[in-house]
CSV table of C-alpha atoms in Angstrom, one decimal:
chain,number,residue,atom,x,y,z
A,1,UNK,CA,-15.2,28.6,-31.3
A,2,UNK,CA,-14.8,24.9,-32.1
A,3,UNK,CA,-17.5,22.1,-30.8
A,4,UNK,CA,-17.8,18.5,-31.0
A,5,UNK,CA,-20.8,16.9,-32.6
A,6,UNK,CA,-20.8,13.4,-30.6
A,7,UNK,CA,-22.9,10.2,-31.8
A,8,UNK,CA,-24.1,8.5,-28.6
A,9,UNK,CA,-24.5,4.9,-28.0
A,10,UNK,CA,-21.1,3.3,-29.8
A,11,UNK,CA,-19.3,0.7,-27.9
A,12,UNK,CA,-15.3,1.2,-27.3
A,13,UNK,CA,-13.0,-1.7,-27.9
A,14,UNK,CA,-9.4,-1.8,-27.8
A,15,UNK,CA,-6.6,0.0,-26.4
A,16,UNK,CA,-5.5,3.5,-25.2
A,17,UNK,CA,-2.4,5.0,-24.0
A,18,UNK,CA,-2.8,8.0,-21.5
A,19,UNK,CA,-0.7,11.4,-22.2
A,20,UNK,CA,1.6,12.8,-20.5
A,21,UNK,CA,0.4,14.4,-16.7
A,22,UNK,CA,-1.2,18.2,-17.4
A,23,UNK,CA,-0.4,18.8,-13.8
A,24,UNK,CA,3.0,17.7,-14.1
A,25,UNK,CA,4.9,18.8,-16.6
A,26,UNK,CA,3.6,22.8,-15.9
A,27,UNK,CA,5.7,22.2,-12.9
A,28,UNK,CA,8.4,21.1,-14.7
A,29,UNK,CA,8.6,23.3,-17.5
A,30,UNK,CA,8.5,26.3,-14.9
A,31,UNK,CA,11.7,24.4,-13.2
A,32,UNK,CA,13.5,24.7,-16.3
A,33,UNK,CA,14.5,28.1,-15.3
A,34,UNK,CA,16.3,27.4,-12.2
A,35,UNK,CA,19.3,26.8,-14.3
A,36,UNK,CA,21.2,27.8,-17.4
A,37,UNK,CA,22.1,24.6,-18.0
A,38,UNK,CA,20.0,22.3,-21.1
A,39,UNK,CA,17.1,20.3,-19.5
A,40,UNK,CA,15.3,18.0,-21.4
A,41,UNK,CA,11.8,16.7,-21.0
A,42,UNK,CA,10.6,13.8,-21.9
A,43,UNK,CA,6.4,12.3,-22.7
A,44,UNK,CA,4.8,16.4,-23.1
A,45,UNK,CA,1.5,16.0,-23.8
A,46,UNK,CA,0.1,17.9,-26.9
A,47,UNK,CA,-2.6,20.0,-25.2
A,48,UNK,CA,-3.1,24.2,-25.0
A,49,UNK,CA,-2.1,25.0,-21.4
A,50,UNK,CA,0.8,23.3,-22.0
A,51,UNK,CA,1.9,24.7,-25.6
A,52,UNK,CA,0.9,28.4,-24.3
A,53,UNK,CA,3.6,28.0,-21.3
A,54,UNK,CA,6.3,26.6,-24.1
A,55,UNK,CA,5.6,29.4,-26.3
A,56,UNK,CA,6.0,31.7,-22.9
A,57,UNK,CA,8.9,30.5,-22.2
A,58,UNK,CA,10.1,31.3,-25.6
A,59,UNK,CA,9.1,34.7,-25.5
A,60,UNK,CA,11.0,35.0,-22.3
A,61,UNK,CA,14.4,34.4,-23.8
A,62,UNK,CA,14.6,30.9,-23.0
A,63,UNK,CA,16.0,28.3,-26.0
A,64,UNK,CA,13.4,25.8,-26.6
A,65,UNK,CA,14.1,23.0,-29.2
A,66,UNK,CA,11.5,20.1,-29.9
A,67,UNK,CA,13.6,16.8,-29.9
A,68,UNK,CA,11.1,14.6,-30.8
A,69,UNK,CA,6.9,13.6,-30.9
A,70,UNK,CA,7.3,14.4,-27.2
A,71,UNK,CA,10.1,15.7,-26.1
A,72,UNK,CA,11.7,19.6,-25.7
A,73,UNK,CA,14.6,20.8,-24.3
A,74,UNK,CA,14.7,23.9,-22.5
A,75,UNK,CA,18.0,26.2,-21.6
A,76,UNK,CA,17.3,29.4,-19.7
A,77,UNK,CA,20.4,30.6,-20.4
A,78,UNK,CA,19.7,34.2,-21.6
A,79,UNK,CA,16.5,35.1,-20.1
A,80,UNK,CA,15.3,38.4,-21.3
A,81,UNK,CA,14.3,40.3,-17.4
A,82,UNK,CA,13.1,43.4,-19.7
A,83,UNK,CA,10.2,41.4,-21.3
A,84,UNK,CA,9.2,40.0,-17.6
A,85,UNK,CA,8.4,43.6,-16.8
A,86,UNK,CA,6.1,44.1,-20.3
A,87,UNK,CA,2.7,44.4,-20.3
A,88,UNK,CA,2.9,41.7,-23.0
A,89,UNK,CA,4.0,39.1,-20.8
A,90,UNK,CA,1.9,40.1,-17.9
A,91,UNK,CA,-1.1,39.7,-19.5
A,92,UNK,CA,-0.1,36.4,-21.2
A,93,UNK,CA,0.3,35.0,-17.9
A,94,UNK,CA,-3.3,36.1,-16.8
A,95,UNK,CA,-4.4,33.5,-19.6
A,96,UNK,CA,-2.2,30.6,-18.2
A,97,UNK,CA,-3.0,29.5,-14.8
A,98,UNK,CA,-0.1,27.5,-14.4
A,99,UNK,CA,2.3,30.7,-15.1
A,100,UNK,CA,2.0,31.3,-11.1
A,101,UNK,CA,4.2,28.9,-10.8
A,102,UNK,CA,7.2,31.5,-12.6
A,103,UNK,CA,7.2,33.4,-9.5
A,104,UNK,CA,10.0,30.8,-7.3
A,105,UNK,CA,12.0,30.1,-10.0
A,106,UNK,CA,12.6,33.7,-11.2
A,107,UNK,CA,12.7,34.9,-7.8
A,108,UNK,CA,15.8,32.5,-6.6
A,109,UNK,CA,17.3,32.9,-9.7
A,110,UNK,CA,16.6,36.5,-10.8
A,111,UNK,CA,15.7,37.9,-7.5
A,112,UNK,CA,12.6,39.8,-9.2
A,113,UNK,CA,9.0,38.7,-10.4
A,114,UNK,CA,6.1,40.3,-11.6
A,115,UNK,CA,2.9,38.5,-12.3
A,116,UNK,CA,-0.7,39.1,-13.2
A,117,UNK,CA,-3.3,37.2,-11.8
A,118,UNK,CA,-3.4,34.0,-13.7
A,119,UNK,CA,-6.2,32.6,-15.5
A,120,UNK,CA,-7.4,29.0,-15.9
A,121,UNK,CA,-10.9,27.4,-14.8
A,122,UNK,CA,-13.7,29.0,-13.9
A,123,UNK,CA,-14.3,26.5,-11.0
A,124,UNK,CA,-14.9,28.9,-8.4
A,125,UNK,CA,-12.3,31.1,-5.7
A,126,UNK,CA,-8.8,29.7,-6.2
A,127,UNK,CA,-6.4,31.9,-3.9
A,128,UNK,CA,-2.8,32.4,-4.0
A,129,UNK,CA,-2.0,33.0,-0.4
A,130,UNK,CA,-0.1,29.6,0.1
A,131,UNK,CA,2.3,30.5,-2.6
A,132,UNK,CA,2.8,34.4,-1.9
A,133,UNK,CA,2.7,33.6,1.9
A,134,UNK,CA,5.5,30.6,1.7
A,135,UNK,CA,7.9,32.6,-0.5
A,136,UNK,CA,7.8,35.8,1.7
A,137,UNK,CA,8.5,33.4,4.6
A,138,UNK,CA,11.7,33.1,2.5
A,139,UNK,CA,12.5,36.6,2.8
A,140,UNK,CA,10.8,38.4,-0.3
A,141,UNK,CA,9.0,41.3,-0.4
A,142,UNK,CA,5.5,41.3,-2.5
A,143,UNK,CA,3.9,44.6,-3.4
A,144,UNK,CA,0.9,45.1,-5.2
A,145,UNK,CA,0.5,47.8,-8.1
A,146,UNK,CA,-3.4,48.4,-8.2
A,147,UNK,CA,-2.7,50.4,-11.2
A,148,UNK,CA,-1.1,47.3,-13.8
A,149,UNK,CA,-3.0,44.8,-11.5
A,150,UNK,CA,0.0,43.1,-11.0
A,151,UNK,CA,2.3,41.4,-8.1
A,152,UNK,CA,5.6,42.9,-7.5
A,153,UNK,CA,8.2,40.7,-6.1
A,154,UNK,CA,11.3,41.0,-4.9
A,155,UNK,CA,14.6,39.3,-3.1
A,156,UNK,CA,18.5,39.8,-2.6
A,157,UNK,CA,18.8,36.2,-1.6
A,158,UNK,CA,16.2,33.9,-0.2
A,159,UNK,CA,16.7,33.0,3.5
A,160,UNK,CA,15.9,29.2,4.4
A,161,UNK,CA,12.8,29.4,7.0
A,162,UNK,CA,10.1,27.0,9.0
A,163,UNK,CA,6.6,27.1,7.8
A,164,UNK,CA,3.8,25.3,8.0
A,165,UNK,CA,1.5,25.7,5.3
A,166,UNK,CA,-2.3,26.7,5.8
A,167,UNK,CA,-3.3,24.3,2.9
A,168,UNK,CA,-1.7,21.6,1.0
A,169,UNK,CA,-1.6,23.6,-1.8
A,170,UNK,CA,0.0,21.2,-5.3
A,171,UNK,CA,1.1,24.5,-7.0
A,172,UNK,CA,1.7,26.7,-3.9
A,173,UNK,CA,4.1,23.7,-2.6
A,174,UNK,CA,5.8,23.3,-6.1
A,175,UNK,CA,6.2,27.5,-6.2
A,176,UNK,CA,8.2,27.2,-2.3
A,177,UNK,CA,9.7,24.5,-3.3
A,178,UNK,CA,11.1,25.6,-6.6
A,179,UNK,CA,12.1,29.1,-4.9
A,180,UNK,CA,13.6,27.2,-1.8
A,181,UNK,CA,16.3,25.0,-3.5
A,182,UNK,CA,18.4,28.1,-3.7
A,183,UNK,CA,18.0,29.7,-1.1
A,184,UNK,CA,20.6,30.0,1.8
A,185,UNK,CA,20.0,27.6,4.3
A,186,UNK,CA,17.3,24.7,5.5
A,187,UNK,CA,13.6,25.2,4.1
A,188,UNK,CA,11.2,23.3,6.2
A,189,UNK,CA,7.7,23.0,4.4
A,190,UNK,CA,5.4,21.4,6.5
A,191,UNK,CA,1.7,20.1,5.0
A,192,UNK,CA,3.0,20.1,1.9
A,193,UNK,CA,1.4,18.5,-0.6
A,194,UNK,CA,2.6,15.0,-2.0
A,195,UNK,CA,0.9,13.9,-4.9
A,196,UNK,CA,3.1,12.2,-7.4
A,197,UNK,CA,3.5,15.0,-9.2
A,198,UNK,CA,5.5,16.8,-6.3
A,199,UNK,CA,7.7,14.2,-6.0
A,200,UNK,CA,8.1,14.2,-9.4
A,201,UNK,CA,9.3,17.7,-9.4
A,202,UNK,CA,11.3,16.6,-6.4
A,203,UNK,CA,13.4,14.2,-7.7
A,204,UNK,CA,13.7,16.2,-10.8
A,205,UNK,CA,15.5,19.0,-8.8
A,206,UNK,CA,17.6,16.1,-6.9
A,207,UNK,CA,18.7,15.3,-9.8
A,208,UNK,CA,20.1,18.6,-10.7
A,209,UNK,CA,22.0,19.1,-7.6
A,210,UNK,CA,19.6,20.1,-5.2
A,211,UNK,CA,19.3,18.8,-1.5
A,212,UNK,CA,15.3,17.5,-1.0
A,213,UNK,CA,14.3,15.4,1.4
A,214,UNK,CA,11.0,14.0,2.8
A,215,UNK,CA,9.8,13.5,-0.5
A,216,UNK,CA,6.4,11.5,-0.8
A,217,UNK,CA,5.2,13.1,2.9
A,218,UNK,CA,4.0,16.1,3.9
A,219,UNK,CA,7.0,17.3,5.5
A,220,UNK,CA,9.9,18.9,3.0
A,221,UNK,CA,13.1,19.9,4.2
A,222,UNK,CA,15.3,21.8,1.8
A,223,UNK,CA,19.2,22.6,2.0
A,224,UNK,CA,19.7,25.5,-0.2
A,225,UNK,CA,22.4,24.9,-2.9
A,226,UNK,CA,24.4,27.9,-4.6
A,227,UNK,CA,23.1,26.6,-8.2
A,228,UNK,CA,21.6,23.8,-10.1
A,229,UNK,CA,23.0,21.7,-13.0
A,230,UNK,CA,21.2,20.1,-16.2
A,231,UNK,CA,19.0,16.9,-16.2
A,232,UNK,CA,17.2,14.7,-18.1
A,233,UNK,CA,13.0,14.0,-17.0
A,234,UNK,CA,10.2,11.8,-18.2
A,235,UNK,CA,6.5,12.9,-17.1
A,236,UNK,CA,4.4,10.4,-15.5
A,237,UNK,CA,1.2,9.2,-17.3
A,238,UNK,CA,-2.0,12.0,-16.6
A,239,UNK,CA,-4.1,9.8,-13.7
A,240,UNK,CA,-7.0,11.6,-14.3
A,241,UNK,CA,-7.3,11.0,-17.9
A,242,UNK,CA,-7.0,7.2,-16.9
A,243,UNK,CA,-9.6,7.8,-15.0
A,244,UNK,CA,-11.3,9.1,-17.6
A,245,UNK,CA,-11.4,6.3,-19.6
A,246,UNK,CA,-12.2,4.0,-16.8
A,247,UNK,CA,-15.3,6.2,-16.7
A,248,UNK,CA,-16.1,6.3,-20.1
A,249,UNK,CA,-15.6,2.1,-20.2
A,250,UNK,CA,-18.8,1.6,-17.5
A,251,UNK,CA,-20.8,4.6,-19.2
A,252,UNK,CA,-20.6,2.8,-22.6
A,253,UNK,CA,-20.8,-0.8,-21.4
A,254,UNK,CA,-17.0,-1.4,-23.3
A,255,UNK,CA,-14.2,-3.6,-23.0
A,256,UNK,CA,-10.8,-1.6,-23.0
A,257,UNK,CA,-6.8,-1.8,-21.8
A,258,UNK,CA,-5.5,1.5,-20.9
A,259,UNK,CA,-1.5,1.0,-21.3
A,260,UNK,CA,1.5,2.1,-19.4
A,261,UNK,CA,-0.7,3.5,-16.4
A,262,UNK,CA,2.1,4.0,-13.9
A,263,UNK,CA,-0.6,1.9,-11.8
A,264,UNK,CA,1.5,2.4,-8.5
A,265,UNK,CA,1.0,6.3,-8.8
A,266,UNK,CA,-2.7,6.5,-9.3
A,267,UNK,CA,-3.2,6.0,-5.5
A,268,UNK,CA,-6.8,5.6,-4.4
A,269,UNK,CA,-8.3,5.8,-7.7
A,270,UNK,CA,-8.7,2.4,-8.8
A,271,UNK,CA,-10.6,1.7,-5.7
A,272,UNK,CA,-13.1,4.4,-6.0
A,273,UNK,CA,-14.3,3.6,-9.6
A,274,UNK,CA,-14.7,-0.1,-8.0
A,275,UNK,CA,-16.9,1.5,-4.9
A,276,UNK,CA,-19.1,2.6,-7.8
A,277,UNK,CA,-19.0,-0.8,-9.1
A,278,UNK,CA,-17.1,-0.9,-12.2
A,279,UNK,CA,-14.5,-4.0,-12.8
A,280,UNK,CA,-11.3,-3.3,-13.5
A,281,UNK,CA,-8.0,-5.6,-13.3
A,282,UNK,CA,-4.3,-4.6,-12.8
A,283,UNK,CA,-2.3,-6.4,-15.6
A,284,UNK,CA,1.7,-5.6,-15.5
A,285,UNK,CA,1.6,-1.5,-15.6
A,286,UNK,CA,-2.0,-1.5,-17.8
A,287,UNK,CA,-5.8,-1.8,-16.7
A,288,UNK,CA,-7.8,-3.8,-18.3
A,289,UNK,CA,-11.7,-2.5,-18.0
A,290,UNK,CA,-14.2,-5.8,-19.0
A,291,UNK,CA,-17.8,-4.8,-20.6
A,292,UNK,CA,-20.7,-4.7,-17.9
A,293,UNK,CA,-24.0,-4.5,-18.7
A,294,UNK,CA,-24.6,-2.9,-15.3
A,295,UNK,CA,-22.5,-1.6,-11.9
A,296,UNK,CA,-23.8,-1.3,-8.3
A,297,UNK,CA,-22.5,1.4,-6.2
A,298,UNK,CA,-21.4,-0.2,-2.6
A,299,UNK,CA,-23.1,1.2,0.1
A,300,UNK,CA,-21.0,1.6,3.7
A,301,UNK,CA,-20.9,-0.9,5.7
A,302,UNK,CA,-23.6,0.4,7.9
A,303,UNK,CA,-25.8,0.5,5.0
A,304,UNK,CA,-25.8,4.0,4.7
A,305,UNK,CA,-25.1,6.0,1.2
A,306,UNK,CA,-22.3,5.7,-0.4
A,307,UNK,CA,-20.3,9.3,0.0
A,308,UNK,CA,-17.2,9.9,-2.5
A,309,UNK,CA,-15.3,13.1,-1.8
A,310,UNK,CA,-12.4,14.7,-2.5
A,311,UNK,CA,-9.3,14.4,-0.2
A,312,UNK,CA,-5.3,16.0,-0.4
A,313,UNK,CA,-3.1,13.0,-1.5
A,314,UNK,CA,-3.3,10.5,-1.0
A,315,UNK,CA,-6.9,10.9,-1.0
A,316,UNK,CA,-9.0,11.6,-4.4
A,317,UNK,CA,-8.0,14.0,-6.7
A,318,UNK,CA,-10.9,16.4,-7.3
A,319,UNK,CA,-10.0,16.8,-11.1
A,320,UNK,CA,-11.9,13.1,-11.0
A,321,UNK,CA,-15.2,13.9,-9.2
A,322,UNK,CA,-16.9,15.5,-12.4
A,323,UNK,CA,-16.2,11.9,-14.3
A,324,UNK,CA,-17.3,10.1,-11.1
A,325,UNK,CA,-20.7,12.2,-10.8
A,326,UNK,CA,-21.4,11.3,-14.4
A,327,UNK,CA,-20.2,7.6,-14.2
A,328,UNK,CA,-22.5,7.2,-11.3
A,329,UNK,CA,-25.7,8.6,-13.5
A,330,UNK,CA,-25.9,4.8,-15.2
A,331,UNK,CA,-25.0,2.7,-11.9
A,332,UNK,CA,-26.9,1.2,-9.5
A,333,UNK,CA,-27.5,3.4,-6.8
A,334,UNK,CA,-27.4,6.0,-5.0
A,335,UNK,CA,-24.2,8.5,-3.8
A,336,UNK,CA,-23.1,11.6,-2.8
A,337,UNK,CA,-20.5,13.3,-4.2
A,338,UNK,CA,-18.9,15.9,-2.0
A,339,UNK,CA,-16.7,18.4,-4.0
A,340,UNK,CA,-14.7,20.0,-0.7
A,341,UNK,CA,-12.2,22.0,-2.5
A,342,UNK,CA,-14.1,24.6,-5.3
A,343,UNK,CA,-17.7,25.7,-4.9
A,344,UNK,CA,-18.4,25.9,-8.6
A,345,UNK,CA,-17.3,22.6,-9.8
A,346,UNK,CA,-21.0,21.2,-9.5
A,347,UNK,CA,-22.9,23.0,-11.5
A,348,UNK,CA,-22.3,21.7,-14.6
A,349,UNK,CA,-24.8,19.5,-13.1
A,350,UNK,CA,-27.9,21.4,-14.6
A,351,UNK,CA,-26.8,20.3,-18.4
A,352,UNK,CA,-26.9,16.2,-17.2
A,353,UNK,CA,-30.1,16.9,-15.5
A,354,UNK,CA,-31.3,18.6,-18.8
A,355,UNK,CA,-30.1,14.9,-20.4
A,356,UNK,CA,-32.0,13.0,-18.2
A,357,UNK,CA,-29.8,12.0,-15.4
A,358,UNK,CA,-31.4,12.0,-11.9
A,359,UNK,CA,-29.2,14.5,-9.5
A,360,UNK,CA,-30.2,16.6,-6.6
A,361,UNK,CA,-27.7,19.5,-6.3
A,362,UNK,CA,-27.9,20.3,-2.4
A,363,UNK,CA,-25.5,23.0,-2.8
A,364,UNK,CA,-22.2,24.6,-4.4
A,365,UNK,CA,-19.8,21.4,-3.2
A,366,UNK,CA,-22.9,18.3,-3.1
A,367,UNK,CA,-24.7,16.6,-5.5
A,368,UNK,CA,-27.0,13.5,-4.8
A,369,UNK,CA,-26.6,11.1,-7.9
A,370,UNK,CA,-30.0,8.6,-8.1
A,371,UNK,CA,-28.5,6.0,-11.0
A,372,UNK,CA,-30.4,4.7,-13.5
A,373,UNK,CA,-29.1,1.2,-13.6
A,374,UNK,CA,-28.6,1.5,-17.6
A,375,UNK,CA,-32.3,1.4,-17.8
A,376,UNK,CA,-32.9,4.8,-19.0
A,377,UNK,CA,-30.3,6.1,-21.4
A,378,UNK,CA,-29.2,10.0,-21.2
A,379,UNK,CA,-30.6,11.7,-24.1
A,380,UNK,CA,-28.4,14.0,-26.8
A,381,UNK,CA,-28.1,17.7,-26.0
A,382,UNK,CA,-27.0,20.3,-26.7
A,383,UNK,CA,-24.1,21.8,-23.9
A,384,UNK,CA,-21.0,23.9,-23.3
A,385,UNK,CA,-18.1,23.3,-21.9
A,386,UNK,CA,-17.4,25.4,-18.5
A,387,UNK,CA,-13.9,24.0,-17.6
A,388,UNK,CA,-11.3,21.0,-18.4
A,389,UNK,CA,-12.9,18.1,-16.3
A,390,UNK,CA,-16.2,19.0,-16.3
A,391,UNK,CA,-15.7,19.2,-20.5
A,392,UNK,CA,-14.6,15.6,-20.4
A,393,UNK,CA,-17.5,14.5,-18.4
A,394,UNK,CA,-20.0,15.9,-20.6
A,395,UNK,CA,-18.4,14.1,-23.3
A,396,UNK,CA,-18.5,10.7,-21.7
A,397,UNK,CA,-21.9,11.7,-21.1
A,398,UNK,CA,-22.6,12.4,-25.0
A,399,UNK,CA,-21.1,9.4,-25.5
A,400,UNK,CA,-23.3,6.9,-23.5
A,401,UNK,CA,-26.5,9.3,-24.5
A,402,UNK,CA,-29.3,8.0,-27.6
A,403,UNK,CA,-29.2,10.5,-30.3
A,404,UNK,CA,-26.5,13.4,-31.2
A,405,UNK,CA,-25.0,15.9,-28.8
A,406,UNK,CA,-23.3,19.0,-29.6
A,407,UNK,CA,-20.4,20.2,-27.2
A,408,UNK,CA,-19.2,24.1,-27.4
A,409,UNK,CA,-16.3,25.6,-26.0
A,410,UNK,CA,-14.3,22.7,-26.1
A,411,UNK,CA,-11.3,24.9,-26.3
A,412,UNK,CA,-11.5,24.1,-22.7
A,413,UNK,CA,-11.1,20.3,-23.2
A,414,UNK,CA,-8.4,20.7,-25.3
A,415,UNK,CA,-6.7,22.6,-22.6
A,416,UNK,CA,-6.2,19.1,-20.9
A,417,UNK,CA,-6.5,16.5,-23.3
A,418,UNK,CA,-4.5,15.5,-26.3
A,419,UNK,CA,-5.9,15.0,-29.4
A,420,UNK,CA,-9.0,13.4,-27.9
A,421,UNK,CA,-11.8,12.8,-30.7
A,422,UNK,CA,-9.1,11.0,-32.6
A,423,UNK,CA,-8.0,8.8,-29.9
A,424,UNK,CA,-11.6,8.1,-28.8
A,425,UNK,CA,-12.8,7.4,-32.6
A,426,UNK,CA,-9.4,4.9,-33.1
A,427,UNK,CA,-11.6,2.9,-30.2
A,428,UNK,CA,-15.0,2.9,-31.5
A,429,UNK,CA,-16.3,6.7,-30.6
A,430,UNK,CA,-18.1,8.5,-33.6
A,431,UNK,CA,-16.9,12.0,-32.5
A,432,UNK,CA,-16.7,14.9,-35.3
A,433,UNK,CA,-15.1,18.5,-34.4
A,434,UNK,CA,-16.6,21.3,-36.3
């Protein structure tokens, strides 16, 4: 296992360009197979998740070619249905949470999928009823084999069909969605989700001859097409690694840009980092985050604590509420942080409190962050890594601390983030892997 030793205390100073979105491009890669013709992708971050579906779909028959730094192409022209049925790729795909998203594709296409139950975070109970719920609505049948732990399912041909969704659910949308575009006749998904990334994979699929419409609400109406064509896609910038750095800026009082943002996707998040009270400016597509000494979190206008909480788009992005519960450790100020959607996501909460940081943890989804105004630095631990954003929060936490810190497990961060000692060291960070 890999760890980061991480000097605390160094300034940043300069600029940093965000990766690729994590969240996106799983989507998209998983799209590939809806066709036989060439795809190509364009700005794929360099991070695990990511490389373990490529490899996947390599082993599944599918031609893979890197075209450049960042870019693949993808033609699922001979997919091999015998290994889909192996044990091998069954229990690859209950490493890789984001191989769920197989099932629509290969279903319309192939009329057969069998999956495992994926990995990914340990973040608490993440079920799959939206996506196996939404895709029977489409006419297939899902049987479960206790024996292999696995999900049979099967289809002739996907019907078109009415449903309204019981959450709005980014991957169980993408999964209906993706199985719906071939399907005969209308789809009507309604709460869907519509965060950027969806309509990303949206107008992806437009593009390759399908018939979407709705796109950026939560109401999705799909006219099945007999088959879909080649394209060409670029992946948005990741908003919750800009949000990172935002984060990390206020926790180690540093002046950066953060380039080519895609500032008109990021939604609400801009504005929450500045209800916590950190400057930031919008300059062309980049943010520019001046050095403050210290930030005051707002209080409502009542006068009552401040409350940050997850939302679905185009509310806040839960991947962000880890950073924002650390950020808030050095402000001025009190808030509550309300983590709606996964009842583990908190507790990584014990390791700041072991640093120094002032937090109540009320229970599995709310934390009470008391900041320290800068006036008490976090002190250098030792910690592990339980899942991707809580990984990156510990580091921005290692990063503001006094002393050393030692980070294990950080296979976890690298599930999500590219490359990220040597970014952060290019800026000013003194991180070391070991």
């Amino acid at each position: 296992m890999a760890s980061f030793v991480i000097e605390g205390g160094h300034r940043l100073s300069g600029e940093i360009h965000p990766q690729g979105a994590k969240n996106e491009v799983l989507q998209i890669i998983c799209a590939t197979l809806l066709t036989a013709e060439e795809v190509t992708v364009n700005n794929i971050p360099d991070i695990l998740d990511v490389n373990n579906l490529i490899q996947l779909m390599r082993e599944m028959g599918v031609t893979v070619a890197k075209e450049g730094i960042d870019t693949y192409s993808f033609k699922a022209e001979n997919v091999d249905l015998a290994y889909l049925e192996s044990d091998k790729f069954l229990k690859k795909c209950s490493s890789l949470r984001g191989s769920v998203m197989l099932i629509g594709p290969m279903v319309a296409r192939f009329g057969k999928a069998l999956i495992s139950k994926p990995g990914g975070d340990k973040i608490g109970r993440r079920r799959l009823d939206t996506h196996f719920v939404g895709i029977q609505n489409l006419g297939a049948d899902f049987r479960y084999d206790e024996l292999r732990g696995i999900y049979e399912i099967t289809a002739d041909r996907l019907q078109g069909s009415y449903m309204l969704l019981d959450e709005a659910s980014v991957t169980g949308t993408a999964n209906i969605l993706m199985a719906a575009v071939l399907a005969k006749g209308t789809t009507t998904i309604y709460n869907a989700a519509c965060e950027p990334y969806l309509q990303q994979l949206c107008r992806m699929l437009n593009r390759m001859g399908a018939k979407i419409s709705g796109i950026a609400s939560n109401l999705l109406t799909i006219e099945g097409v007999e088959e879909l064509h080649g394209t060409q896609h670029t992946v948005l910038p990741d908003m919750i690694e800009v949000g990172s750095f935002i984060g990390m800026a206020a926790m180690t009082k540093s002046e950066i840009t953060i380039k080519n943002v895609s500032y008109e996707n990021l939604g609400i998040i801009p504005e929450s980092f500045r209800r916590l009270g950190i400057k930031l400016e919008q300059r062309g597509d980049d943010i520019y985050v001046p050095a403050q000494e210290t930030y005051e979190i707002e209080s409502f206008i009542d006068g009552s604590i401040m409350t940050i909480a997850d939302a679905p788009w185009p509310g806040l992005t839960p991947d962000l509420l880890s950073v924002m519960l650390v950020v808030a450790t050095q402000a001025k100020g009190s808030v509550l942080i309300h983590q709606k959607m996964f009842e583990s996501r908190l507790f990584f909460v014990d390791k700041l409190i072991d640093m120094g940081a002032q937090i109540i943890l009320c229970d599995p989804h709310r934390a009470v962050v008391i900041g320290h105004n800068h006036g008490f630095k976090l002190r250098g631990a030792r910690l592990t890594s339980p899942d991707i954003r809580a990984g990156i929060a510990l580091l921005i936490a290692a990063m503001s601390a006094e002393g050393t810190s030692t980070i294990s497990n950080i296979e976890q961060i690298d599930r999500g983030y590219q490359n990220i000692e040597g970014r952060l060291n290019a800026i000013g960070a003194r991180i070391t892997r070991i």
